[in-house]
GROMACS .gro file of C-alpha atoms in nm:
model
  210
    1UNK     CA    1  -1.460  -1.991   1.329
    2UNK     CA    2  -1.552  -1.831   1.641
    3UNK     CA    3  -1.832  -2.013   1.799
    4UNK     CA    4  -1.826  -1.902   2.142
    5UNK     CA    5  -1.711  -1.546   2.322
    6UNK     CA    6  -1.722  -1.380   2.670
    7UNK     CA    7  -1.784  -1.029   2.831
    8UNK     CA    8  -1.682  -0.928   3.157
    9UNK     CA    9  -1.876  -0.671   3.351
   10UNK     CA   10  -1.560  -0.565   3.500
   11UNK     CA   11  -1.481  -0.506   3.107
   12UNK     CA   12  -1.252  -0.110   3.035
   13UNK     CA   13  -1.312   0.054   2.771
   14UNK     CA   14  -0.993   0.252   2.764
   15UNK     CA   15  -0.970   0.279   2.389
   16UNK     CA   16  -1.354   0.429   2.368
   17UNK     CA   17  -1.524   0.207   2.204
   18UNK     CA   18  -1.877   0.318   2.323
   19UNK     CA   19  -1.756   0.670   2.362
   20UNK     CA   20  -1.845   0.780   2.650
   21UNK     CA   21  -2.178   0.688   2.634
   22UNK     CA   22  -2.271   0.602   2.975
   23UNK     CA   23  -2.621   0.495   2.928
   24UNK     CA   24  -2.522   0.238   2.687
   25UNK     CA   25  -2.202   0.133   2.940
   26UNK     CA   26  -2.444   0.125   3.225
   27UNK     CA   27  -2.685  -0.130   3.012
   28UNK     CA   28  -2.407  -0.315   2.889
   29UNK     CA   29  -2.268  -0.374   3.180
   30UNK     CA   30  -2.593  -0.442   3.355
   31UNK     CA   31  -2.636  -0.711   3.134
   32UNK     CA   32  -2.286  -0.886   3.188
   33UNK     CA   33  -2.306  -0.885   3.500
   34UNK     CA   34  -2.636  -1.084   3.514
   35UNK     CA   35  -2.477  -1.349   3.248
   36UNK     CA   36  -2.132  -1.312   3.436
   37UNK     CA   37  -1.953  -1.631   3.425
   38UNK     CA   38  -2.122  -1.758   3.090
   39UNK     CA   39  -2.025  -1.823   2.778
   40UNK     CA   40  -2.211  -1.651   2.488
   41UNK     CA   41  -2.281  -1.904   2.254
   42UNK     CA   42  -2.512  -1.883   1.949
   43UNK     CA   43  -2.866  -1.862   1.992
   44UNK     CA   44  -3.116  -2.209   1.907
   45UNK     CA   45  -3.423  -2.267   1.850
   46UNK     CA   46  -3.472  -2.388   2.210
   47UNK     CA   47  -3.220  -2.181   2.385
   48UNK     CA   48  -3.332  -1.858   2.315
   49UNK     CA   49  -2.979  -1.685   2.429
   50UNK     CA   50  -3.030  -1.311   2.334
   51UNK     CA   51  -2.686  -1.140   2.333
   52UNK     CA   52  -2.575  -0.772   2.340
   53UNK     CA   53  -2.495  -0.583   1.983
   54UNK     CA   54  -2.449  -0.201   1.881
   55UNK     CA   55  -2.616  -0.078   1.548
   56UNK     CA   56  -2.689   0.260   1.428
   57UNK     CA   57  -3.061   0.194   1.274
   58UNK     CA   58  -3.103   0.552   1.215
   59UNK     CA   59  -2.774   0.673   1.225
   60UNK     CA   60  -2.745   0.706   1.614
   61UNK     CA   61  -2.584   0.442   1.810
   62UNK     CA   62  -2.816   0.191   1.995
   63UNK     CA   63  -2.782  -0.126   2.206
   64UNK     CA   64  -2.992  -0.419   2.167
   65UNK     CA   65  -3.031  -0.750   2.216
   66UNK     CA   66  -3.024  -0.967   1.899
   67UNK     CA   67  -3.005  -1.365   1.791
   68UNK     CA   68  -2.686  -1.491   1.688
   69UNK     CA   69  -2.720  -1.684   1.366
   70UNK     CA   70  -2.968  -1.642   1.088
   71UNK     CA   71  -3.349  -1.721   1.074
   72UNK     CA   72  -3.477  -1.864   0.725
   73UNK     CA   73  -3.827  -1.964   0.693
   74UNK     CA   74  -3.876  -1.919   1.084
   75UNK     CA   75  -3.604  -2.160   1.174
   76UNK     CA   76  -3.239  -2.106   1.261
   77UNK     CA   77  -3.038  -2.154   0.922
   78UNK     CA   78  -2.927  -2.473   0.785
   79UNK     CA   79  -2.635  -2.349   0.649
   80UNK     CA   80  -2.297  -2.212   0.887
   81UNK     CA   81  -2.419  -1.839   0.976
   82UNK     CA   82  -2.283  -1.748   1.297
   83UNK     CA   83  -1.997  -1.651   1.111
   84UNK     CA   84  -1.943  -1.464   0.772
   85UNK     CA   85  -1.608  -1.428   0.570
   86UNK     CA   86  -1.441  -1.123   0.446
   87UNK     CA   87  -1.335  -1.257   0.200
   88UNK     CA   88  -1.733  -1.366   0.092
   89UNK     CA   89  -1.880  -1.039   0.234
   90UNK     CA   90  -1.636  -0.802   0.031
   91UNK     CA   91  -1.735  -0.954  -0.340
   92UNK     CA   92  -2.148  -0.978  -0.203
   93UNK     CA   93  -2.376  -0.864  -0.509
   94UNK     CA   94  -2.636  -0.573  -0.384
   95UNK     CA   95  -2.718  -0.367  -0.144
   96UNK     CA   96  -2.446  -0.357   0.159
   97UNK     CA   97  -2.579  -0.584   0.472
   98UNK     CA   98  -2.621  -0.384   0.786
   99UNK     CA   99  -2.385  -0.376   1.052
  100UNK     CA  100  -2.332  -0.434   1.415
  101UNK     CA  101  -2.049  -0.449   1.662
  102UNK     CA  102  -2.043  -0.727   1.898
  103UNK     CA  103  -1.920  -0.620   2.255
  104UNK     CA  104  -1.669  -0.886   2.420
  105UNK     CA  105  -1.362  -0.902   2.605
  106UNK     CA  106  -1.268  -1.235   2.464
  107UNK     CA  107  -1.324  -1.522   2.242
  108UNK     CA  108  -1.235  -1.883   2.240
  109UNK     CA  109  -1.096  -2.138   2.011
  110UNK     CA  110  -0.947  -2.435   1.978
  111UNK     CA  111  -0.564  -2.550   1.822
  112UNK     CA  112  -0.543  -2.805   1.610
  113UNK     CA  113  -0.420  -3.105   1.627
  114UNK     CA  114  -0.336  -3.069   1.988
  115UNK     CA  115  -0.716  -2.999   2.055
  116UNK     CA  116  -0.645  -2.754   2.336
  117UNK     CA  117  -0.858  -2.483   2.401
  118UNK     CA  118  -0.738  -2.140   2.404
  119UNK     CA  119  -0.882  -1.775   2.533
  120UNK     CA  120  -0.825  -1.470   2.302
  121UNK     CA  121  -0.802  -1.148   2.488
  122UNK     CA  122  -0.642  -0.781   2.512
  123UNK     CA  123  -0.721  -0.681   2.857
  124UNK     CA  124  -1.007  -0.474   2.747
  125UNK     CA  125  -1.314  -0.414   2.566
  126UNK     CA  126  -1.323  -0.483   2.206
  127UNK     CA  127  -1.532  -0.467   1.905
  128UNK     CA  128  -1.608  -0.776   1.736
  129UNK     CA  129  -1.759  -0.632   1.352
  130UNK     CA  130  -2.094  -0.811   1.249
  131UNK     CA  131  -2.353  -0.793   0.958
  132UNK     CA  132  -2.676  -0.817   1.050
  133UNK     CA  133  -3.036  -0.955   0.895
  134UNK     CA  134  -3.426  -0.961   1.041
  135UNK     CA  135  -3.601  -1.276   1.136
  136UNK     CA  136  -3.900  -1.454   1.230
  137UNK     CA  137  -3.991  -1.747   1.429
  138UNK     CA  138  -4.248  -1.960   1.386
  139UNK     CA  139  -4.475  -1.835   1.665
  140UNK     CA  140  -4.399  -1.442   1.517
  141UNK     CA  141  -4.129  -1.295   1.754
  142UNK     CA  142  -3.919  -1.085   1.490
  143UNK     CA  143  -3.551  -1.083   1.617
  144UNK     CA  144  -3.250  -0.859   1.454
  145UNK     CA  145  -2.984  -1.126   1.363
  146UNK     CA  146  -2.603  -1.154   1.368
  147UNK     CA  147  -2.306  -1.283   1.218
  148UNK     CA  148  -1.958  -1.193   1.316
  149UNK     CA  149  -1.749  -1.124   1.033
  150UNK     CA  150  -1.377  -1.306   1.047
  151UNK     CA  151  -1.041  -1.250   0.840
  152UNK     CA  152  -0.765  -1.473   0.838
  153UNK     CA  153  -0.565  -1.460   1.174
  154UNK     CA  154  -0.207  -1.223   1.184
  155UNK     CA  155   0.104  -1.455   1.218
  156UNK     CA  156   0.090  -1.398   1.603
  157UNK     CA  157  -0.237  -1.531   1.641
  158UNK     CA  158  -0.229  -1.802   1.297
  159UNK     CA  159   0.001  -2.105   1.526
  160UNK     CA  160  -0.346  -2.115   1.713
  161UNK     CA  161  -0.612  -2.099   1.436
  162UNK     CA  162  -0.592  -1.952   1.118
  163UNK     CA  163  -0.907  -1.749   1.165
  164UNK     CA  164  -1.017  -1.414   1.387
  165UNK     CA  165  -1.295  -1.239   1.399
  166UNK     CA  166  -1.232  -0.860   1.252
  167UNK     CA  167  -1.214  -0.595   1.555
  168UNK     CA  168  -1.373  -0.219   1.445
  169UNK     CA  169  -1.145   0.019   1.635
  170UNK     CA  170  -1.310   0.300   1.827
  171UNK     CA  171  -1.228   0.554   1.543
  172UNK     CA  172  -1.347   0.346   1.265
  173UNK     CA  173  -1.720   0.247   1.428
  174UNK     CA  174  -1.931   0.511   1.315
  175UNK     CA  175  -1.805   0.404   1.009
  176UNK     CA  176  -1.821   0.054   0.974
  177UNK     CA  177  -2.224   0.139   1.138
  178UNK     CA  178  -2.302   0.361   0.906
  179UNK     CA  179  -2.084   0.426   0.586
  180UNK     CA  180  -2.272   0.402   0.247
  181UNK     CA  181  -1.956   0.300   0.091
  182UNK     CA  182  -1.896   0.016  -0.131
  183UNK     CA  183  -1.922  -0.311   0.051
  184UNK     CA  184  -1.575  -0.405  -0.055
  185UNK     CA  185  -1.394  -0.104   0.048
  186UNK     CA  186  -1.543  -0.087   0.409
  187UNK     CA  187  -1.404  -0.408   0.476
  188UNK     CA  188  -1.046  -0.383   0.298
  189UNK     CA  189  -1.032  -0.117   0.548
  190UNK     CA  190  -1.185  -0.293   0.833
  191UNK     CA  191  -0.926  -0.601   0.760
  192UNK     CA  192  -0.634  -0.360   0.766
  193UNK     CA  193  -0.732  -0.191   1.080
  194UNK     CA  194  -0.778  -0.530   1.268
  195UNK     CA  195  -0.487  -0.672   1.138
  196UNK     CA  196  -0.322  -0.416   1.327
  197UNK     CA  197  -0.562  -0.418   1.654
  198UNK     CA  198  -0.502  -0.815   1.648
  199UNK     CA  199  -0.123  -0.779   1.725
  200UNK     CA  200  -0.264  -0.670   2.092
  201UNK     CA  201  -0.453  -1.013   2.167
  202UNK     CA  202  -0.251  -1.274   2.356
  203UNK     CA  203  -0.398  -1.620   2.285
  204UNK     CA  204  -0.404  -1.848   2.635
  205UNK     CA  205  -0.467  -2.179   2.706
  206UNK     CA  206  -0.706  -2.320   2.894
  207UNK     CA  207  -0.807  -2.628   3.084
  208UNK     CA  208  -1.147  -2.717   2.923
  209UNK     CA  209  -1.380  -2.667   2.682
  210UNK     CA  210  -1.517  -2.282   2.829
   0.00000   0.00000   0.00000
């Protein structure tokens, strides 16, 4: 389960994640670098933490600032929704969710039984894949919410926990945003590209709890 992740305003994007699009960089960055240093963790009902996410509403890509977790009946959701798995997502009945990408540069989580806390990185910016639902609060604010989307983690990465969240490469984004393809088929292809993309991360550990 990834429950908490990080981006650096120093972040590259040598793979081209975003593109080349500067304006969304430039925002993007701006943002990091106001939150540099913290942890993005999900959002509460109190701690109104708005983080970063790409979507393609109307087929163009846009940044925007959404709630991570899902709001039912104007309150975050009783049930586990920061995180959604393939393995759920790809045999969903209906209409395909819409999808995000979550900008990071890292994520954290911790091995078990030793309990140590470890940082997942590449050295770069990376693209965290994400369905995505509207909400309400109680007092009306309407909010676009998240849930980052995990497969089970490649042998490399499994000694440290057996789950990682799915990472879109840059040539599969516009895909993953906007394809009208079968639910199931996006994401046996999104698996099998981040299978591959995960071989990249190193997994670290760290002194605390980030």
């Amino acid at each position: 389960m990834c429950a908490s992740y990080g981006l650096d305003p120093r972040f590259a994007d040598k793979s081209d994640i975003l593109a080349h699009e500067q304006a969304m960089l430039d925002g993007l960055r701006e943002w990091a670098q106001e939150n540099e240093g913290e942890t993005l963790r999900p959002t509460g009902k109190n701690a109104r933490n708005l983080n970063p996410i790409v979507t393609a509403p109307d087929g163009e890509r846009a940044l925007e600032w959404a709630w991570w977790g899902y709001l039912v009946g104007g309150e975050p959701a009783k049930f586990p929704s920061i995180n959604t798995r393939s393995e759920k997502l790809r045999t969903a009945r209906g209409a395909a969710p819409t999808r995000a990408i979550v900008p990071a540069t890292r994520w954290f989580e911790m091995q078990k039984p030793q309990r140590t806390w470890h940082e997942f990185s590449s050295g770069e910016l990376f693209a965290m894949a994400a369905v995505t639902r509207p909400g309400r609060t109680p007092d009306g604010q309407e909010f676009t919410c998240y849930s980052i989307v995990m497969q089970d983690s490649p042998d490399v990465l499994a000694d440290v926990h057996d789950r990682s969240p799915i990472l879109i490469p840059a040539d599969f984004v516009t895909e993953w945003l906007t394809s009208d393809h079968a639910i199931a088929d996006l994401v046996d292809e999104a698996v099998a590209l981040s299978t591959a993309a995960l071989t990249s991360v190193t997994a670290s550990p760290i002194a605390s709890r980030p």
